[in-house]
Structure formats: structure tokens, C-alpha cells
Amino acid sequence: MTVDVVTTEIVRNLFLSAADDMLATLVRSAFQPLIYENGDAAVALLDRNADVLGQSSGLPLFLGSLDESVKEAVRLRGGTSWLQDGDIVFFNDPYIQGTHLNDVTMFAPLYLDGELVGYVAARADVTDVGGRDPGGGTESTEVYQEGIRFGPVKIGTKAGPVDDIIDIIRRNSRSKEMIVGDVNAMIAACRTGQRRMLEIVNRFGLATVEACRDEIFRQSALADRQVVAAIPDGAYSGKGFLDNDGVVLDQPVPISIKVEVQGERLVVDLSNSPDQTKGPINCGRAQTIAALRVAYKMLLAPERSFDGGCFRNIEIVTRPGSMHDAAEPAACAWYYSSFGLLIDLFISALSSVLPERATAAQFGDSMITYFVGQDRRDPNGTCMCVEAHAGGWGASASADGADGVINVLNGSFRNTPVEALEERYPVTVTQYAIREGSGGAGRKRGGCGIVRAYRFDAPTQLYLWLDRSLTPAWGLMGGEPGLPPRVEISGSVERDDLLKVNALQLEAGDRLTIMTGGGGGFGRAA
């Protein structure tokens, strides 16, 4: 069956619109600020093969792996015969979805007249799923320390939520009813997606919708082949270092990448990735694929949204048992630490043949702080605030790098507004500013990082995870690197040499200043 271009574009945009409605349901229904303020979530519509039809804006790192996660979950349960109309499947196993335990993936099959025609999927960070430390901590050495782990289980059926599963989740989380509220928000998002998807199918008919899908996928696959074919054949490589794995603090972790272009095919080889580490920087293969998809789209194909026709000419090679294709019991709480570096290495590797497209490196790491302390609204309750901080992006041949932007992995992620932070948590923000001079010099300068300073108004436990001080954002074509991150703590604790901290006890009146890294410059400075 063939379809005209107008119908194809209408269906394409209806897929995207339906995904936006799913995300709006999730964000507006969520209980914890990490979702409704920060936007730590993503959704997608998938066809019967679990290939992407449409996705909302959201965290690119999530969007690039929802399809792979659903495919793996279905495979592990022996195929689709396990599923029934009305089911919603829940899991957070990092070796399936690729991320850490705090991220929850849900998907729901979509049936029409008893026939499976697609799926809707959602993922969100629910802050805490138990474990040794709130939120997983920074010093875990096994996944068992990081919280409760679920393989694919049904959390909803046609009869309603599965209360036994929800009770297990509640009992294992410090967030209690808040995590239940977030779970219900994800269930509601899936139900919204099912309704919207059925509206599209009933309006146009399944045959027309699938014909439009085939045409959309054909266009995307053709565009990818043309983009890669325009790159000179050859092998390109890069190498950098993470500061450490969070546990063995005096041992840098080398990260290397090889990109080979063969006509219309592109092979990204990570087989030299280190063995899975003792510290929690490991990830499942699905999330490594997602990170490299982000790198590819950022450099080579930003014009088109991601769908199931994308990346068919791209092969990603990982080595089982390595930190980028980890297996049980590898710790995964800070799985994304290497991904900003991987993306920068991918872009820099191709910069010699794509100088007009490439950008210098960006600050790279998510620069996480989180606090555990007394809830201002409940004297007997505790709360946890998680923030990912912005930094400087790399310059390009035509423009300075952007100041104070979230890193490339996190897309639409936002930090917590000062008003919301101070209303709920025992902290006061005393400074929020651009870190002047932190961007690398060049013909085009790198973007500047930020300064965010806090005063603690009650005893609080501090957790920090900042990286990329050993491999700060480098320049291209003679540009200078940006400044690395820096942290200053004063009061009952006086330190200016810490980038990673697990449950450091601070007292009322203590102060914390976070200074994030700047981006690299492009070209020699005049």
C-alpha cells in the first residue's frame, strides 16, 4: 500500500503530538520535583516491533533506549504471548534498560480487535528505590546495594493496578507515598498514550498508519545513508579519561572510541572499554547505544526526529563484561558518567573531516549534587533534592559556545527553581551566576559554566558527583580547554579538593559552592 506525502506528514505529527500528551500527563501528575520540576522523564510510541513511531521532547539519553529496552524485556519473557490487552509492564533492571535502578521503565501493549499493533513506553527517575544510601549513593560496588531490582513484571492489568507490586515498591523506598504517586503518573501516561494511539489508528485505519510508518522509516534510513556516505571513508579515534570510578579514587578510567566509515555504513567500536569497574559507573548495552545515538544525531543528523528508520546503517560494537556492556553484579548508579566524554570523543574523532560541523568539547558531566535532610513542610519527615547542573558548551567554527546549558545527555532537563528549592528543602541559594572566564579561549570562545552556592539551614547529608577534571572540555583547531569543575565547602567542614562525596554530614550554617566546567574554544585566539 502506498500513501501520499500529506497523509504521511499528518500521521508523523500525530505520533509526535500523542507522545507530547503522554509526557504532559506524566509531568503534571508526578509527585516528586525530579520529574515535575526537573523533567527527568521521557516517553515514546512504538510499533508492533517496538520500533519508534514518535517521541516527545525529554532526556535524549532516555529517548534513545526506550525501544531497545522494550525489545529486550519482551524477549526475556519469551515473546508477546505473555501480554494481554490492558497490561502495563514495569521494570528497572539496569542490565535490561541500561540505566540505574532509580529509573523506572513502563510499557503497555496496544491491541486492536485482539491483534497487537504497537506499544507505548515511559521512563522516569523516581529518586529512591531503597538501597544502602538514599538515591543509590556514590560508593556502591554491587547493584544489590543500590536498591530493589525488578525484571519485567505486570504493574497494571485491565482490572487496574497490581497492588502487590506497588506495595513492594512502597516498602522499599524512602519516598513511600511519593514514589507510588510517580508510579501512578507513569501508568496514567501509558493509558493516555494508548488512547491517543488508538485514535490515530481508528481515524486512518491500521493499513494506512503502517504504510505511513514504512514511508517515514524509509525516509529516515535514506537520510542516514546519505549523511554517512558524505563522510570520507576511514578510521577515526579518540581517547580521554574519567577522573575515577567513585570508589577507587586514585585511578583514572580510560575511555576510547573508534569510528569507522565504510561507504554508507558507520561502525562505532567500544570493544576497548575497560572491564566493568568496582565503582558505579557501569551500564547496560542499551544505554551505551542511546549515548552514541545522541552523538550521531548531534553531529550528523539534527534535522530529523528519531524514529525506527534511523540508525539502521550504524553498528555499535561493545564487549560483554565491559563498563559499557555490564553484567550482574556491576554497580550502575552513575552509569552516565562516561557518556558526555563518549559524545565529545565521537565528535572530535570526526572533526578533521567535518570541521564545519564539529564543536569543541563541552563540560560533559552531569555535575550532580543532592541533599538529604529535613523537609521544611514536615518536621518529622526527610526529603532528598537532586540537581544536575548546567555548564559551558564547546565553540564551533561559526559561534561561541553557549553559557550555562545542561549537558548533551540531558536535553530538556532543568535544575530546581530557587523558589521551589527553598520552599521545600533546608537550604538557601546564596548565589546563582555565570562562572566568568571558565570557557576556553579561541577564535570562538567556549561557553562558561555556572556558580551555584548554598547555605544549609539544618543538618544535611551532602552527596556530590562531578567529573571531567582530568579531561576537561578540550578545544579544537587550536582552541584552549575550558576550566574543570571545582567545589568549595566551608563551615564545620573546610574542603576545596572534593568532587565526589557520599553522605558528608554538614551542619546548619555550612556553605557549599559548585563551580561547573566551561566549554572548549575553537580556533587559535587572536
XYZ file of C-alpha atoms in Angstrom:
526
model
C 0.000 0.000 0.000
C 1.283 3.478 -0.874
C 0.319 6.746 0.815
C 0.592 10.358 -0.261
C 3.035 12.775 1.319
C 0.311 14.830 3.035
C -1.161 11.839 4.877
C 2.320 10.696 5.843
C 3.176 14.060 7.385
C -0.146 14.250 9.221
C 0.405 10.804 10.735
C 4.023 11.606 11.586
C 2.991 14.701 13.507
C 0.099 12.919 15.198
C 2.615 10.406 16.579
C 4.666 13.279 17.977
C 1.578 15.014 19.351
C 0.424 11.839 21.089
C 3.855 11.488 22.704
C 3.676 15.105 23.908
C 0.316 14.346 25.533
C 1.833 11.338 27.293
C 4.672 13.431 28.684
C 2.303 16.183 29.815
C 0.244 13.594 31.707
C 3.354 12.199 33.370
C 4.919 15.513 34.370
C 1.686 17.098 35.593
C 0.734 14.029 37.626
C 4.120 13.291 39.216
C 4.696 13.784 42.945
C 8.458 14.380 43.116
C 10.241 17.521 41.851
C 12.822 15.489 39.952
C 10.041 14.747 37.459
C 7.647 17.700 37.613
C 10.272 20.438 38.028
C 13.408 18.922 36.512
C 11.760 16.870 33.760
C 13.730 13.666 34.371
C 11.449 11.612 32.127
C 10.725 10.599 28.541
C 8.032 8.748 26.579
C 7.620 7.135 23.167
C 5.115 5.433 20.870
C 6.338 2.177 19.322
C 5.043 -0.072 16.552
C 4.376 -3.800 16.933
C 8.120 -4.476 16.511
C 8.907 -1.930 19.269
C 10.457 0.471 16.754
C 9.900 4.162 17.495
C 6.961 5.908 15.837
C 7.137 9.130 17.804
C 8.629 10.520 20.960
C 8.273 13.673 22.999
C 10.996 16.084 23.910
C 12.781 14.885 27.007
C 16.082 13.391 28.081
C 17.878 12.262 24.897
C 19.641 9.612 26.939
C 16.266 8.022 27.742
C 14.711 8.529 24.328
C 17.469 6.668 22.559
C 16.986 3.458 24.534
C 13.258 3.019 25.187
C 12.853 0.894 22.059
C 15.860 -1.302 22.894
C 14.598 -1.749 26.464
C 11.112 -2.854 25.409
C 12.528 -5.289 22.848
C 14.805 -6.855 25.440
C 12.023 -7.083 28.055
C 9.696 -8.829 25.585
C 12.491 -11.206 24.566
C 13.238 -12.094 28.182
C 9.591 -13.007 28.780
C 9.541 -15.337 25.797
C 7.725 -13.071 23.355
C 4.367 -11.349 23.232
C 2.180 -14.317 24.256
C 2.688 -13.257 27.883
C 0.941 -9.938 27.234
C -2.769 -9.197 27.275
C -4.901 -6.188 26.474
C -4.814 -3.760 29.413
C -1.414 -4.840 30.757
C 1.276 -2.404 31.851
C 4.773 -3.811 32.359
C 7.224 -2.375 34.902
C 10.986 -2.915 35.275
C 14.128 -1.121 36.446
C 16.839 -3.734 35.901
C 19.916 -1.805 34.667
C 21.090 -4.683 32.505
C 17.811 -4.528 30.553
C 17.132 -0.808 30.357
C 20.776 0.237 30.587
C 20.360 2.895 33.291
C 20.389 2.855 37.091
C 17.756 1.380 39.393
C 16.179 4.759 40.153
C 14.952 4.942 36.570
C 11.728 3.039 36.015
C 10.609 1.879 32.582
C 6.980 1.043 31.836
C 5.370 -0.082 28.624
C 1.880 -1.109 27.604
C 0.881 -3.179 24.574
C -1.768 -1.785 22.265
C -4.404 -4.125 20.819
C -6.917 -3.608 18.043
C -9.564 -6.310 17.602
C -7.365 -8.705 19.564
C -4.262 -8.028 17.454
C -1.086 -6.480 18.887
C -0.427 -3.312 16.875
C 2.103 -1.409 18.994
C 3.307 -0.239 22.390
C 3.557 2.935 24.421
C 6.507 3.386 26.773
C 7.599 5.782 29.511
C 10.611 6.211 31.760
C 11.167 8.451 34.770
C 13.579 8.773 37.666
C 11.670 8.046 40.885
C 14.551 9.291 43.095
C 14.852 6.370 45.529
C 14.192 2.618 45.317
C 15.858 1.690 48.605
C 19.437 0.535 48.873
C 22.237 1.355 51.280
C 22.127 5.110 50.656
C 19.275 7.403 49.616
C 19.136 7.638 45.843
C 21.728 4.890 45.449
C 24.701 6.754 46.907
C 28.067 7.317 45.247
C 30.076 4.434 46.707
C 28.163 1.304 45.692
C 30.204 -1.630 44.440
C 27.352 -4.028 43.613
C 23.905 -3.483 42.154
C 22.394 -5.129 45.232
C 23.467 -2.130 47.319
C 21.608 0.322 45.083
C 18.002 -0.689 45.723
C 15.325 -3.163 44.798
C 15.585 -4.541 41.251
C 12.662 -5.644 39.091
C 12.715 -7.581 35.879
C 9.667 -7.204 33.606
C 6.543 -7.631 35.780
C 2.951 -6.532 35.299
C 2.133 -3.497 37.415
C -1.240 -2.971 35.765
C -3.904 -5.060 34.060
C -7.333 -4.431 32.609
C -8.648 -4.791 36.178
C -6.426 -1.959 37.466
C -3.087 -1.538 39.272
C -1.415 -4.647 40.697
C -1.387 -3.670 44.358
C 1.096 -6.367 45.426
C 3.834 -4.942 43.182
C 3.073 -1.368 44.211
C 3.220 -2.375 47.889
C 6.684 -3.900 47.384
C 7.870 -0.684 45.743
C 6.429 1.459 48.567
C 8.004 -0.639 51.310
C 11.466 -0.490 49.730
C 11.612 3.259 49.044
C 12.313 6.090 51.429
C 9.902 8.155 49.312
C 6.920 5.973 50.353
C 3.696 7.501 49.007
C 5.592 9.870 46.733
C 7.072 7.026 44.709
C 3.612 5.479 44.477
C 2.345 8.786 43.113
C 5.102 8.784 40.477
C 4.330 5.177 39.538
C 0.661 6.065 39.111
C 1.673 9.075 36.980
C 3.585 6.744 34.671
C 0.612 4.390 34.484
C -1.583 7.358 33.570
C 0.899 8.387 30.873
C 0.744 4.914 29.337
C -3.063 4.965 29.378
C -3.010 8.380 27.691
C -0.692 7.026 25.015
C -2.925 4.037 24.404
C -5.968 6.252 23.893
C -4.168 8.634 21.561
C -2.616 5.818 19.537
C -5.978 4.103 19.095
C -7.474 7.412 17.943
C -4.866 7.605 15.191
C -5.362 4.000 14.108
C -9.156 4.266 14.131
C -9.065 7.533 12.192
C -6.855 6.338 9.337
C -7.038 2.548 9.567
C -4.200 0.242 10.560
C -3.090 -0.400 6.973
C -2.712 3.324 6.246
C -0.918 4.001 9.532
C 1.566 1.204 8.896
C 2.096 2.378 5.320
C 2.870 5.844 6.680
C 5.247 4.275 9.186
C 7.050 2.427 6.401
C 7.446 5.643 4.419
C 8.676 7.571 7.456
C 11.198 4.838 8.203
C 12.285 4.744 4.529
C 12.933 8.481 4.519
C 14.950 8.328 7.741
C 17.012 5.347 6.609
C 17.777 7.054 3.277
C 18.777 10.279 5.046
C 21.165 8.378 7.341
C 22.799 6.577 4.435
C 23.308 9.841 2.578
C 24.792 11.542 5.624
C 27.315 8.770 6.270
C 28.178 8.412 2.577
C 29.255 12.061 2.566
C 31.948 11.366 5.187
C 35.327 10.262 3.758
C 35.959 6.573 4.370
C 38.437 5.868 7.107
C 39.021 5.030 10.754
C 38.875 7.834 13.308
C 39.572 7.589 17.029
C 39.801 9.443 20.311
C 40.692 8.840 23.947
C 40.060 10.551 27.268
C 39.785 9.798 30.984
C 37.180 9.853 33.692
C 38.623 11.030 36.995
C 37.825 7.721 38.711
C 35.010 5.240 39.268
C 33.829 6.815 42.525
C 35.369 4.081 44.682
C 38.994 3.725 43.576
C 39.615 7.476 43.650
C 43.287 7.497 42.632
C 42.814 5.513 39.418
C 41.599 7.312 36.253
C 39.340 5.337 33.921
C 40.411 5.439 30.244
C 37.670 5.824 27.652
C 38.457 5.230 23.979
C 36.381 5.173 20.837
C 36.993 4.121 17.236
C 34.684 5.316 14.473
C 34.998 3.609 11.076
C 33.228 4.880 7.976
C 32.688 2.351 5.187
C 30.627 3.877 2.396
C 27.094 4.212 3.771
C 27.921 2.283 6.970
C 29.312 3.636 10.213
C 30.787 1.382 12.890
C 31.427 2.653 16.423
C 33.784 0.325 18.256
C 33.916 0.373 22.077
C 35.495 -3.046 22.434
C 38.479 -1.443 24.215
C 36.280 -0.106 27.006
C 37.634 -1.096 30.444
C 36.279 -4.139 32.219
C 33.281 -3.286 34.373
C 34.581 -1.262 37.257
C 34.330 -1.695 41.002
C 32.602 1.679 41.319
C 29.106 2.512 39.996
C 29.914 3.855 36.507
C 28.816 0.768 34.563
C 25.801 0.451 32.292
C 23.848 -1.997 30.200
C 24.378 -2.057 26.431
C 21.002 -0.395 25.726
C 22.152 2.864 27.286
C 25.510 2.848 25.524
C 23.595 2.588 22.259
C 21.476 5.552 23.343
C 24.512 7.720 24.117
C 26.059 7.085 20.719
C 22.738 7.756 19.029
C 22.773 11.158 20.748
C 26.306 11.778 19.454
C 25.319 10.788 15.935
C 22.207 12.989 15.887
C 24.038 15.922 17.423
C 26.845 15.937 14.864
C 25.382 14.418 11.724
C 21.588 14.421 11.640
C 19.971 17.022 13.920
C 17.267 17.948 11.411
C 15.108 14.836 11.797
C 13.478 13.497 14.937
C 14.358 9.957 15.914
C 12.197 7.108 14.592
C 12.563 3.422 13.803
C 14.139 4.130 10.423
C 17.128 5.858 11.995
C 20.489 4.230 12.729
C 19.929 1.166 10.543
C 23.296 1.679 8.861
C 25.099 2.156 12.177
C 26.721 -0.681 14.095
C 27.779 -0.272 17.722
C 30.292 -2.808 18.978
C 30.548 -3.406 22.726
C 32.313 -6.075 24.724
C 30.198 -8.054 27.215
C 31.564 -7.618 30.713
C 32.954 -4.163 29.985
C 31.717 -0.995 31.664
C 29.653 -0.215 28.536
C 28.059 -3.668 28.372
C 27.968 -4.606 32.030
C 26.599 -7.733 33.662
C 25.390 -8.570 37.151
C 26.536 -7.638 39.765
C 28.157 -4.470 38.355
C 27.132 -1.266 40.142
C 25.364 1.206 37.835
C 24.202 4.183 39.926
C 26.312 6.715 37.962
C 26.106 4.921 34.617
C 26.067 8.140 32.588
C 29.437 9.453 33.775
C 31.292 8.351 30.648
C 28.638 9.330 28.119
C 29.381 13.031 27.869
C 33.003 12.114 27.254
C 31.995 9.495 24.669
C 29.912 12.054 22.793
C 32.761 14.568 22.779
C 35.186 11.888 21.592
C 32.820 10.885 18.757
C 32.558 14.489 17.569
C 36.279 15.198 17.901
C 37.192 11.973 16.121
C 35.346 13.205 13.033
C 36.332 16.869 13.384
C 39.236 16.588 10.943
C 36.874 15.652 8.103
C 33.833 17.617 9.313
C 35.358 20.856 10.661
C 32.316 22.911 9.697
C 30.039 20.685 11.787
C 32.203 19.765 14.747
C 32.223 21.587 18.059
C 34.885 21.686 20.726
C 34.208 19.584 23.806
C 31.577 20.588 26.346
C 31.758 20.336 30.122
C 30.418 16.844 29.725
C 29.464 15.520 33.139
C 26.005 15.933 34.683
C 27.592 17.630 37.737
C 25.171 16.196 40.308
C 24.531 17.429 43.827
C 21.928 16.005 46.124
C 20.964 16.757 49.679
C 19.180 14.604 52.240
C 17.695 16.480 55.168
C 14.612 17.655 56.985
C 11.536 18.507 54.947
C 10.604 22.135 55.703
C 6.929 21.216 55.380
C 7.106 18.220 57.716
C 9.301 18.446 60.842
C 9.208 14.660 61.180
C 9.905 13.935 57.515
C 13.060 13.755 55.430
C 13.492 14.812 51.822
C 16.004 14.399 49.045
C 16.826 17.085 46.480
C 18.660 16.050 43.298
C 20.109 18.634 40.921
C 22.017 18.288 37.659
C 23.915 21.474 36.954
C 24.490 23.369 33.722
C 27.892 24.217 32.283
C 29.692 25.512 29.215
C 29.326 24.074 25.723
C 32.077 23.939 23.153
C 32.540 26.559 20.460
C 32.245 25.850 16.743
C 33.738 27.382 13.615
C 30.842 29.837 13.425
C 29.772 30.534 17.019
C 30.897 30.870 20.605
C 29.889 28.072 22.942
C 26.700 28.512 24.946
C 26.942 29.589 28.593
C 25.151 27.714 31.355
C 23.419 24.940 29.381
C 22.643 21.426 30.601
C 24.981 18.786 29.174
C 24.306 16.980 25.902
C 22.840 13.897 27.574
C 20.070 15.624 29.441
C 18.293 17.703 26.794
C 15.312 19.366 28.427
C 16.396 18.555 31.997
C 16.212 21.585 34.291
C 17.627 22.298 37.711
C 15.248 23.033 40.574
C 13.947 26.624 40.623
C 15.332 28.539 43.596
C 11.820 29.247 44.916
C 10.826 25.572 44.832
C 14.130 24.520 46.358
C 13.936 26.913 49.307
C 10.248 26.255 49.958
C 10.781 22.559 50.432
C 14.380 21.827 51.382
C 16.559 23.082 54.284
C 18.805 25.160 52.014
C 19.080 28.766 50.864
C 20.608 29.614 47.482
C 23.048 32.473 48.050
C 24.442 32.788 44.525
C 23.453 31.662 41.046
C 25.646 33.122 38.316
C 27.749 32.549 35.223
C 31.270 31.402 36.067
C 33.044 34.155 34.195
C 36.215 33.201 32.347
C 35.640 29.449 32.579
C 35.202 28.960 28.822
C 38.274 28.124 26.748
C 39.836 30.905 24.696
C 39.768 30.717 20.915
C 38.753 32.462 17.728
C 35.348 31.429 19.045
C 35.360 31.084 22.836
C 33.948 28.185 24.790
C 30.819 28.645 26.867
C 31.097 29.426 30.562
C 29.997 27.199 33.387
C 27.903 28.312 36.343
C 28.331 29.080 40.037
C 25.578 27.840 42.354
C 26.093 28.437 46.072
C 24.037 27.168 49.029
C 23.726 27.779 52.765
C 22.358 24.842 54.744
C 19.725 25.836 57.286
C 19.584 22.488 59.099
C 21.816 19.416 59.407
C 22.044 17.872 55.950
C 23.831 14.994 54.274
C 25.652 16.001 51.101
C 26.255 13.790 48.067
C 28.375 15.017 45.152
C 29.299 13.570 41.776
C 31.329 15.823 39.496
C 33.813 14.540 36.921
C 35.842 15.603 33.892
C 38.604 17.353 35.843
C 41.292 15.144 34.250
C 39.811 15.511 30.771
C 38.136 18.926 30.864
C 36.450 20.289 27.757
C 39.196 20.485 25.147
C 39.427 22.966 22.311
C 39.543 22.245 18.582
C 41.716 23.708 15.829
C 43.998 25.400 18.349
C 41.314 26.467 20.828
C 42.022 26.335 24.551
C 40.304 23.983 27.033
C 37.656 25.154 29.467
C 38.224 25.199 33.201
C 37.469 21.966 35.093
C 34.809 21.843 37.828
C 35.526 22.903 41.402
C 33.699 22.535 44.723
C 34.203 24.581 47.908
C 32.736 23.600 51.304
C 33.069 25.848 54.362
C 31.854 25.849 57.975
C 32.039 22.718 60.097
C 33.844 21.146 57.111
C 36.520 23.050 55.202
C 37.366 21.401 51.866
C 38.116 22.554 48.339
C 39.515 19.284 46.959
C 36.387 17.140 46.719
C 34.389 16.345 43.576
C 32.755 13.145 44.834
C 31.202 12.798 48.283
C 28.956 10.192 49.882
C 26.771 11.250 52.849
C 29.060 14.018 54.114
C 27.380 15.394 57.241
C 27.011 19.175 57.206
C 25.598 21.399 59.933
C 23.301 24.414 59.907
C 25.203 27.405 58.589
C 27.620 25.403 56.434
C 28.074 26.570 52.850
C 28.607 24.825 49.526
C 29.709 26.381 46.234
C 29.514 24.412 42.983
C 31.512 25.691 40.002
C 30.897 23.739 36.815
C 33.274 23.363 33.894
C 33.469 25.545 30.796
C 33.469 24.513 27.156
C 36.440 24.356 24.820
C 37.373 27.125 22.388
C 37.530 26.757 18.593
C 40.477 28.088 16.596
C 43.510 29.984 17.841
C 42.782 33.099 19.840
C 43.947 36.278 18.116
